[in-house]
mmCIF file of C-alpha atoms in Angstrom:
data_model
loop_
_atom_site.group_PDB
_atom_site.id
_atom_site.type_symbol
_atom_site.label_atom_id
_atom_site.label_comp_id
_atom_site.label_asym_id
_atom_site.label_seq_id
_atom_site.Cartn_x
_atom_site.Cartn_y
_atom_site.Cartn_z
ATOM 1 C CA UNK J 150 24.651 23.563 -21.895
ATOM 2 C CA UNK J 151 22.506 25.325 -18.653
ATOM 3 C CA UNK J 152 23.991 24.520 -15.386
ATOM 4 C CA UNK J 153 22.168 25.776 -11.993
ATOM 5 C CA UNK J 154 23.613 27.140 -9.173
ATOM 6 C CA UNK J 155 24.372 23.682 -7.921
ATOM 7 C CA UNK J 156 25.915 21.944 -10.861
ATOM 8 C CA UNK J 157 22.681 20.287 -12.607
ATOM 9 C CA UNK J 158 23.505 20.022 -16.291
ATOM 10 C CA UNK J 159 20.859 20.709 -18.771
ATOM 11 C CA UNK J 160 20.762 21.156 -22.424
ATOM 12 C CA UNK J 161 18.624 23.818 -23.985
ATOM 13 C CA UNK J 162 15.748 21.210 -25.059
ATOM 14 C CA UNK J 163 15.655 20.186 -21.298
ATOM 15 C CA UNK J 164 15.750 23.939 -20.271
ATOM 16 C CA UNK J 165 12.653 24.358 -22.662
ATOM 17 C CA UNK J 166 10.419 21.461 -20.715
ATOM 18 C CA UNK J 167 11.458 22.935 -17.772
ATOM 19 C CA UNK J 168 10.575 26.530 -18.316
ATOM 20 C CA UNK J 169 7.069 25.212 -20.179
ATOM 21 C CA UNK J 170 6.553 23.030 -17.419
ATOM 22 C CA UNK J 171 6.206 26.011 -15.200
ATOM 23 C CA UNK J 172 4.677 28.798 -17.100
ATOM 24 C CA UNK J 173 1.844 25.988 -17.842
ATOM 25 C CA UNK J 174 1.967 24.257 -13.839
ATOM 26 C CA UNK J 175 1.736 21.171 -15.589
ATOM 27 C CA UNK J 176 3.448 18.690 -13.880
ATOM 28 C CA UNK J 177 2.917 15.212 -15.186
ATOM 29 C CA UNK J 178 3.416 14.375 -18.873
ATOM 30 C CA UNK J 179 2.602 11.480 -21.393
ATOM 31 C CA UNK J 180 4.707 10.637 -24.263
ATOM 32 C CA UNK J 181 4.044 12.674 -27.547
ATOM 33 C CA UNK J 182 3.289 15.627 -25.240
ATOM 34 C CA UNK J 183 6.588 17.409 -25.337
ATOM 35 C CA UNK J 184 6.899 16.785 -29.325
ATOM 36 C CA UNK J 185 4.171 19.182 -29.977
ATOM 37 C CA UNK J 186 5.635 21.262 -27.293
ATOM 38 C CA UNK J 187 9.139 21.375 -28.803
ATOM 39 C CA UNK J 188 8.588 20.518 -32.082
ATOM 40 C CA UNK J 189 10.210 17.503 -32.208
ATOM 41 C CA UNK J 190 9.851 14.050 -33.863
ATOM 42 C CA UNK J 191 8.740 11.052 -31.409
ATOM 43 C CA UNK J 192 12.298 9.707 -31.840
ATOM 44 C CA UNK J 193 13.864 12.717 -30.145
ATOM 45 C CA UNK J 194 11.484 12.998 -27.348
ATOM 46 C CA UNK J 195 11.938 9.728 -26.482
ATOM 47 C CA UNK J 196 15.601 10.338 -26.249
ATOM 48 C CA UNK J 197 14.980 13.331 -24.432
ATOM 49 C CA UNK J 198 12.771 11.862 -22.111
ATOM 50 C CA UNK J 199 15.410 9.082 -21.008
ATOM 51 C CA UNK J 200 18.105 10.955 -20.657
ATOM 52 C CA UNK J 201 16.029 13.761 -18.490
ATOM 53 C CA UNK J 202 15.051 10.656 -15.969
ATOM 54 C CA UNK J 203 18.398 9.201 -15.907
ATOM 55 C CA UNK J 204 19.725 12.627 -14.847
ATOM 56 C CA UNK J 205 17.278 12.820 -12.075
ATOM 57 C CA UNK J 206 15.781 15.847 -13.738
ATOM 58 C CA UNK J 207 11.874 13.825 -14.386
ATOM 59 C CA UNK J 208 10.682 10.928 -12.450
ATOM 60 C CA UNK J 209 8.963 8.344 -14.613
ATOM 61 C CA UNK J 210 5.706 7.083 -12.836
ATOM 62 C CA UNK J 211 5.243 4.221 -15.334
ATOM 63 C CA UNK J 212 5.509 3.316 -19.504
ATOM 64 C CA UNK J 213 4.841 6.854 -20.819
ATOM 65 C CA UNK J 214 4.366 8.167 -17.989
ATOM 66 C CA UNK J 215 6.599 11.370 -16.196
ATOM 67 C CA UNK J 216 6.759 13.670 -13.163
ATOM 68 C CA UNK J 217 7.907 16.771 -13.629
ATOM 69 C CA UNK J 218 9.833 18.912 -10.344
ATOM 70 C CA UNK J 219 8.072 21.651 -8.939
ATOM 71 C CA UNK J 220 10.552 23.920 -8.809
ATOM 72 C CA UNK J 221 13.675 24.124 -11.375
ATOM 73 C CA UNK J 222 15.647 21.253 -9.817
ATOM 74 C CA UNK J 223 19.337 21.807 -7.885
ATOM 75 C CA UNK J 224 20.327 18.241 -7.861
ATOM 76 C CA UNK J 225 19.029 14.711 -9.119
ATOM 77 C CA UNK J 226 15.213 14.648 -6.762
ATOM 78 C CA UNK J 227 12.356 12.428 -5.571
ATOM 79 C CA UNK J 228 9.013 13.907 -4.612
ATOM 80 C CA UNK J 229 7.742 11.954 -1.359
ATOM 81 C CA UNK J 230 7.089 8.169 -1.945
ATOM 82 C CA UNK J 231 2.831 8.784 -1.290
ATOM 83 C CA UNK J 232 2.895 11.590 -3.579
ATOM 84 C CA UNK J 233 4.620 9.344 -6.350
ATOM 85 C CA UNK J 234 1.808 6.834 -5.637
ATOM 86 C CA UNK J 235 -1.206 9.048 -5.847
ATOM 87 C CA UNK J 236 -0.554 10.096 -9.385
ATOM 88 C CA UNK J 237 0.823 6.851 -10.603
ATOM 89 C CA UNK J 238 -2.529 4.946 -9.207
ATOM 90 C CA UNK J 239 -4.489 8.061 -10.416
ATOM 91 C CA UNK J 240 -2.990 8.132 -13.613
ATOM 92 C CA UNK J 241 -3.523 4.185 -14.241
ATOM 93 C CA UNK J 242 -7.008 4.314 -13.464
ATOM 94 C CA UNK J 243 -6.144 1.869 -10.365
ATOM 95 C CA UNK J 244 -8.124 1.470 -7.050
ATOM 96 C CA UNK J 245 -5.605 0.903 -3.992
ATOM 97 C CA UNK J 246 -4.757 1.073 -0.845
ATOM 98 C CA UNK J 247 -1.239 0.923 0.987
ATOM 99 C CA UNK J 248 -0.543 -1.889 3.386
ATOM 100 C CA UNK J 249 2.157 -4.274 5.187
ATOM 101 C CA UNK J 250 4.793 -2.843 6.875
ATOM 102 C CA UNK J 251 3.892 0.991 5.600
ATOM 103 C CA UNK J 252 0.438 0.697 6.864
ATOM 104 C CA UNK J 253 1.737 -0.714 10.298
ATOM 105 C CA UNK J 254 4.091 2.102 10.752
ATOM 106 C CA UNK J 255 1.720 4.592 9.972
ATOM 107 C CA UNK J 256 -0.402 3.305 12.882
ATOM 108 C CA UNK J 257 1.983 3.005 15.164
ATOM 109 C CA UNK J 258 1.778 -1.097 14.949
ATOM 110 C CA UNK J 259 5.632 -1.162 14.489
ATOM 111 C CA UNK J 260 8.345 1.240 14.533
ATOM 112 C CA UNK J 261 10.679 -0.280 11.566
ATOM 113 C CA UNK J 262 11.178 2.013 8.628
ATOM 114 C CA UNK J 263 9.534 -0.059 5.396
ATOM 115 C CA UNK J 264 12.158 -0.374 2.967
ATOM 116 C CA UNK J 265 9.474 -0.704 -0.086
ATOM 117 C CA UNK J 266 6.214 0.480 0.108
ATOM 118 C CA UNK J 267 3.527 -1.968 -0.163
ATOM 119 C CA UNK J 268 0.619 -1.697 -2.536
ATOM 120 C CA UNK J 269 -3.166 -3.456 -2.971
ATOM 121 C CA UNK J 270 -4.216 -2.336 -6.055
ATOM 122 C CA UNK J 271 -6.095 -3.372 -8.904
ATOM 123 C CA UNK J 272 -3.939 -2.470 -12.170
ATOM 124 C CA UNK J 273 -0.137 -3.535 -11.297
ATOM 125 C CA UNK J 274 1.550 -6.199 -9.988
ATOM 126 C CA UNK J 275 5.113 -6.831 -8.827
ATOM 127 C CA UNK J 276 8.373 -4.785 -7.353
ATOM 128 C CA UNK J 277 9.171 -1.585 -8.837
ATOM 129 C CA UNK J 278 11.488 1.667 -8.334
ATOM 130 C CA UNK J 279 10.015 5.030 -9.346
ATOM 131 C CA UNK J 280 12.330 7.611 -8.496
ATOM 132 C CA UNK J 281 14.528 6.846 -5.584
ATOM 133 C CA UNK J 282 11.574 4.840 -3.761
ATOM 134 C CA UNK J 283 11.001 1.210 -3.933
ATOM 135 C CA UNK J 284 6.858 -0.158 -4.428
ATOM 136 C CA UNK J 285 5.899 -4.125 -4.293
ATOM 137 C CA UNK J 286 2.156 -3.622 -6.051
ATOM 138 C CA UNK J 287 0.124 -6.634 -5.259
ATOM 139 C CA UNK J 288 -2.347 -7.094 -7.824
ATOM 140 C CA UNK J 289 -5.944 -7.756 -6.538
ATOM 141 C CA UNK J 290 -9.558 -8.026 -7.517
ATOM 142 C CA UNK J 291 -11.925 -4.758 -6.726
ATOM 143 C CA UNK J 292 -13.743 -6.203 -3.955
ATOM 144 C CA UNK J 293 -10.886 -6.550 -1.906
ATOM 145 C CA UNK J 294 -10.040 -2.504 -1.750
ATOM 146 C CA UNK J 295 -11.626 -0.885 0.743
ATOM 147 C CA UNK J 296 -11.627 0.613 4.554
ATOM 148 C CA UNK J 297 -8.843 2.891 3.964
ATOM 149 C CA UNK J 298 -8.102 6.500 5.379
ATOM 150 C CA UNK J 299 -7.480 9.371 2.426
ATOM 151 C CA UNK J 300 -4.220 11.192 3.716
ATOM 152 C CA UNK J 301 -2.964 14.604 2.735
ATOM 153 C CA UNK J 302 0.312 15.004 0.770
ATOM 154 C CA UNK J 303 1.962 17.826 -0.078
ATOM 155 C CA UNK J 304 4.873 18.139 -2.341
ATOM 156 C CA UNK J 305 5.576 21.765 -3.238
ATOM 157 C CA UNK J 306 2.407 23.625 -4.061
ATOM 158 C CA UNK J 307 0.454 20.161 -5.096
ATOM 159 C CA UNK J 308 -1.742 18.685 -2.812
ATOM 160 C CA UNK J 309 -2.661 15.023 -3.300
ATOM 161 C CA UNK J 310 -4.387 12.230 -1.160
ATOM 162 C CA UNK J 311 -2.855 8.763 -0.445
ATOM 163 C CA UNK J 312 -5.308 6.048 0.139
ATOM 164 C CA UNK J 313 -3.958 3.859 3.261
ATOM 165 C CA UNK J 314 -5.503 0.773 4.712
ATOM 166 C CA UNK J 315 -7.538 1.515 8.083
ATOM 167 C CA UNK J 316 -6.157 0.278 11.654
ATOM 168 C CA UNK J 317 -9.081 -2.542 11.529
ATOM 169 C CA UNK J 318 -8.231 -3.475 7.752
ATOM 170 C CA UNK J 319 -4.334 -3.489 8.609
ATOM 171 C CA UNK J 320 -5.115 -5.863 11.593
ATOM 172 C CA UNK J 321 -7.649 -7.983 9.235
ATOM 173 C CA UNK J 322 -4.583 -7.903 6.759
ATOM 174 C CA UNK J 323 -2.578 -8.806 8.662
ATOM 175 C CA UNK J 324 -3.994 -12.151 9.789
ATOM 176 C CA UNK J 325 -4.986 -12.415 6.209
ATOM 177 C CA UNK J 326 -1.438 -12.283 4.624
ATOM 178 C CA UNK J 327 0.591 -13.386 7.158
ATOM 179 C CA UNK J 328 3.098 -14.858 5.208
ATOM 180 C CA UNK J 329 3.977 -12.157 2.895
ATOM 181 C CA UNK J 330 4.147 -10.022 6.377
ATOM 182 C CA UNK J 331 5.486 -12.552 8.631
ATOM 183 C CA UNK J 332 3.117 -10.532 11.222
ATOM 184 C CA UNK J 333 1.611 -13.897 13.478
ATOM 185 C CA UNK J 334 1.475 -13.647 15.851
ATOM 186 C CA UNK J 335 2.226 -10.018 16.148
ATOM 187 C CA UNK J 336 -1.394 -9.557 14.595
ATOM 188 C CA UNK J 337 -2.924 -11.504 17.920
ATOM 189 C CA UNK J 338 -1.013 -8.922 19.807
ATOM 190 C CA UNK J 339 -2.202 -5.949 17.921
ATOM 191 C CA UNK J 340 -5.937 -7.176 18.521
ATOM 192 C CA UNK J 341 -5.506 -8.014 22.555
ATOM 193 C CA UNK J 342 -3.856 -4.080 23.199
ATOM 194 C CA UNK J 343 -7.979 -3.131 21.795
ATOM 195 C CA UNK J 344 -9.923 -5.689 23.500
ATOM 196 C CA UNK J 345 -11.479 -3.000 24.964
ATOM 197 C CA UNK J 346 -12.147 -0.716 22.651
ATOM 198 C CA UNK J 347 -15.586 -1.435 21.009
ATOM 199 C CA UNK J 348 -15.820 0.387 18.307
ATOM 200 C CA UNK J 349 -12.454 -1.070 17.035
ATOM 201 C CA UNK J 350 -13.495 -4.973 17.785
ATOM 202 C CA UNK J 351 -16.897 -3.847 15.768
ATOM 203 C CA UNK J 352 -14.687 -2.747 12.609
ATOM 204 C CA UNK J 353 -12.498 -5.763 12.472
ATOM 205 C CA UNK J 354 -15.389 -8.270 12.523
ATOM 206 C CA UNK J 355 -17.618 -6.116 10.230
ATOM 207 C CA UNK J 356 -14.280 -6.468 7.879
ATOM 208 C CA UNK J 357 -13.314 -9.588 8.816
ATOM 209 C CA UNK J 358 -16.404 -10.847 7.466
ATOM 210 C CA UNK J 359 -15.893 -8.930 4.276
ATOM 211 C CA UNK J 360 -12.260 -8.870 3.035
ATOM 212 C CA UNK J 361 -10.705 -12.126 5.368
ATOM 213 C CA UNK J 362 -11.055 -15.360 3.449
ATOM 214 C CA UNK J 363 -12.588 -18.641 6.148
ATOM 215 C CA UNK J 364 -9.046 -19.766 7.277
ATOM 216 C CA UNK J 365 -8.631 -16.146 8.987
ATOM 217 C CA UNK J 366 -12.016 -16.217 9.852
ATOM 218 C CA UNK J 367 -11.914 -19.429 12.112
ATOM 219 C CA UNK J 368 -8.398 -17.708 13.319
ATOM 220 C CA UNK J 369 -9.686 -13.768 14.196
ATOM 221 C CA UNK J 370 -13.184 -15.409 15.542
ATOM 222 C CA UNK J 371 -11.014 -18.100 17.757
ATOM 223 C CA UNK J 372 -8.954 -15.292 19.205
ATOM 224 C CA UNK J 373 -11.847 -12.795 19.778
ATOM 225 C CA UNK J 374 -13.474 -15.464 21.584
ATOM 226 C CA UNK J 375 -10.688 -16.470 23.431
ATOM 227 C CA UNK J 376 -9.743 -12.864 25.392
ATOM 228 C CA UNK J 377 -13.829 -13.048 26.073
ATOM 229 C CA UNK J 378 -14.823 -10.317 23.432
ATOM 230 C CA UNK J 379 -18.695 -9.438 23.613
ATOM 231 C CA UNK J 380 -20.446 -12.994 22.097
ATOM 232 C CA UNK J 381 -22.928 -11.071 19.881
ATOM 233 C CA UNK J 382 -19.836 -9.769 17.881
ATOM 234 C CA UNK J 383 -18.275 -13.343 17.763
ATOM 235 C CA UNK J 384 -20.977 -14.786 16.622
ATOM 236 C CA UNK J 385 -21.197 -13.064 13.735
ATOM 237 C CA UNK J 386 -18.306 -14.330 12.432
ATOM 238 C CA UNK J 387 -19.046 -17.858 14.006
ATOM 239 C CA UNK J 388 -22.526 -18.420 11.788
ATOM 240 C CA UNK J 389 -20.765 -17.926 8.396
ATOM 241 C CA UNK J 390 -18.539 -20.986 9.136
ATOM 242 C CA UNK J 391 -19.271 -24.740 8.884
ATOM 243 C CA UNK J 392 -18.185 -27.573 10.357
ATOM 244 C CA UNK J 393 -14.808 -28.804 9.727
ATOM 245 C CA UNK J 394 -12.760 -31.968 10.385
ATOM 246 C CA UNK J 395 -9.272 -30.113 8.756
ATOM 247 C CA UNK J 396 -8.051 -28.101 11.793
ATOM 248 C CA UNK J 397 -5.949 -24.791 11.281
ATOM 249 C CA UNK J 398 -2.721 -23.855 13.528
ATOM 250 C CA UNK J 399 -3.295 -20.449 14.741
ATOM 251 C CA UNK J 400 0.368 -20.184 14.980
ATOM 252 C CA UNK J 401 1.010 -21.308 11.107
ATOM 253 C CA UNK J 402 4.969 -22.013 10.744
ATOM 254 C CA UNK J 403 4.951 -23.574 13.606
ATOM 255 C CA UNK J 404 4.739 -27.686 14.524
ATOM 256 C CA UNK J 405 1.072 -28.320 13.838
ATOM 257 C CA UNK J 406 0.836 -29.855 17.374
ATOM 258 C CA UNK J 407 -1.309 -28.729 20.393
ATOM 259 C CA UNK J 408 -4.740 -28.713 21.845
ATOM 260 C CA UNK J 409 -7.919 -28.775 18.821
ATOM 261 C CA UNK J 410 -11.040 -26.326 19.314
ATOM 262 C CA UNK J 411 -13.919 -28.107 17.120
ATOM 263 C CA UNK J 412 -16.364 -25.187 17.860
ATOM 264 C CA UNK J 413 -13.465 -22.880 15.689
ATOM 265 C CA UNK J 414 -11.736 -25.547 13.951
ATOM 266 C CA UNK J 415 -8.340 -24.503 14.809
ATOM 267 C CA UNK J 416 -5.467 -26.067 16.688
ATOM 268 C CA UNK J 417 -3.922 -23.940 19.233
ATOM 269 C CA UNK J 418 -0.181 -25.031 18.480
ATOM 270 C CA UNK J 419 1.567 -22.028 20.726
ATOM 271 C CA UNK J 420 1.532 -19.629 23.515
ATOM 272 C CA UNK J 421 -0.862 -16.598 21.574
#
């Protein structure tokens, strides 16, 4: 049995993927990899594999699917939660984008730490734990990924990029999927700080238009009209809608009573 300076306890198979791992630089791994590697049957790297991630030694990404550390590891490790995400999307073939309370953060929306790192994407669905990091991956059709920033990563010598929702899309998202982010009328908030800043109101109705569904259409358009945006830009959101008789609350959650605007078909049930 190898032990590090620090303690780590590995047997000589795990010393072997270790030192191949970085003779080669190859990081990430599929199952029957390390069998031709090590000479070993299936059965035994699959025993080898699970032990090597419960010891903290590997990260698995996903069913077959490992993370080797970049350097030989001291202690049980975690590469950063964005560079987990970047392979495991890249690996499944997935298109994504983060959002929720990552994507708010990360523009300076909010200052509370996420506790699980939110997900559009268009392969997984549900909460899961990949190393020490917690992901809720909300399963969506292609056409609604898109307007996202690419960010750097760095985790050793790797360099990745993390796709992460624009501030435009967050704000859209926000309106969007208000009740998974419990973010109205936070979101009305967010929009009224920019109500001066063109080229911003010009990216959330271009995306408005194209990722918000017609309930957060009559809402954004409502709003934008409301703090006296330029008309030209309301109005493009205005002429995709048609005339209603069901009015919305703006402030959904709420009690659905207050004073009805037919032009928007929304009831304004609260102070916004």
């Amino acid at each position: 049995m190898n032990m590090n300076p620090k303690g780590i306890r590995m047997n000589p198979l795990e010393s072997k993927v270790l030192a191949w791992s970085q003779l080669s630089k190859q990081r990430i791994i599929r199952t029957g990899e390390l069998s031709k590697v090590l000479g070993i049957n299936p059965q035994q790297e699959e025993k080898l594999l699970i032990k090597m991630n419960k010891s903290g030694i590997i990260i698995r990404l996903n069913k077959g699917l490992y993370l080797l550390p970049g350097t030989l590891p001291t202690a049980p490790w975690s590469a950063s939660e964005y560079f987990l995400l970047s392979i495991l999307m890249e690996e499944t073939g997935a298109q994504y984008q983060v959002t929720g309370l990552a994507a708010f953060r990360f523009h300076k929306l909010s200052t509370q730490i996420p506790n699980q790192i939110t997900v559009y994407n268009t392969k997984i669905s549900g909460l899961r734990k990949i190393g020490i990091v917690n992901f809720y991956f909300i399963k969506v059709s292609s056409d609604r990924i898109g307007a996202y920033r690419e960010i750097e990563v760095k985790d050793f010598s790797s360099t990745r990029a993390v796709n992460i929702s624009s501030l435009a899309r967050t704000i859209v998202d926000a309106v969007y999927d208000y009740k998974r982010f419990a973010t109205l009328p936070d979101a009305y908030d967010w929009i009224r700080e920019r109500a001066n800043d063109e080229t911003f109101l010009k990216e959330l109705v271009e995306l408005t238009l194209k990722f918000a569904n017609i309930t957060t259409c009559r809402r954004i358009g409502y709003f934008l009209e409301s703090i006296k945006v330029n008309p030209k830009l309301v109005n493009k959101i205005y002429k995709t809608l048609e005339e209603t008789s069901a009015f919305i609350p703006m402030l959904p959650g709420l009690v659905n009573r207050g004073k009805i605007n037919r032009r928007w078909g929304v009831k304004i049930n609260g102070t916004i």
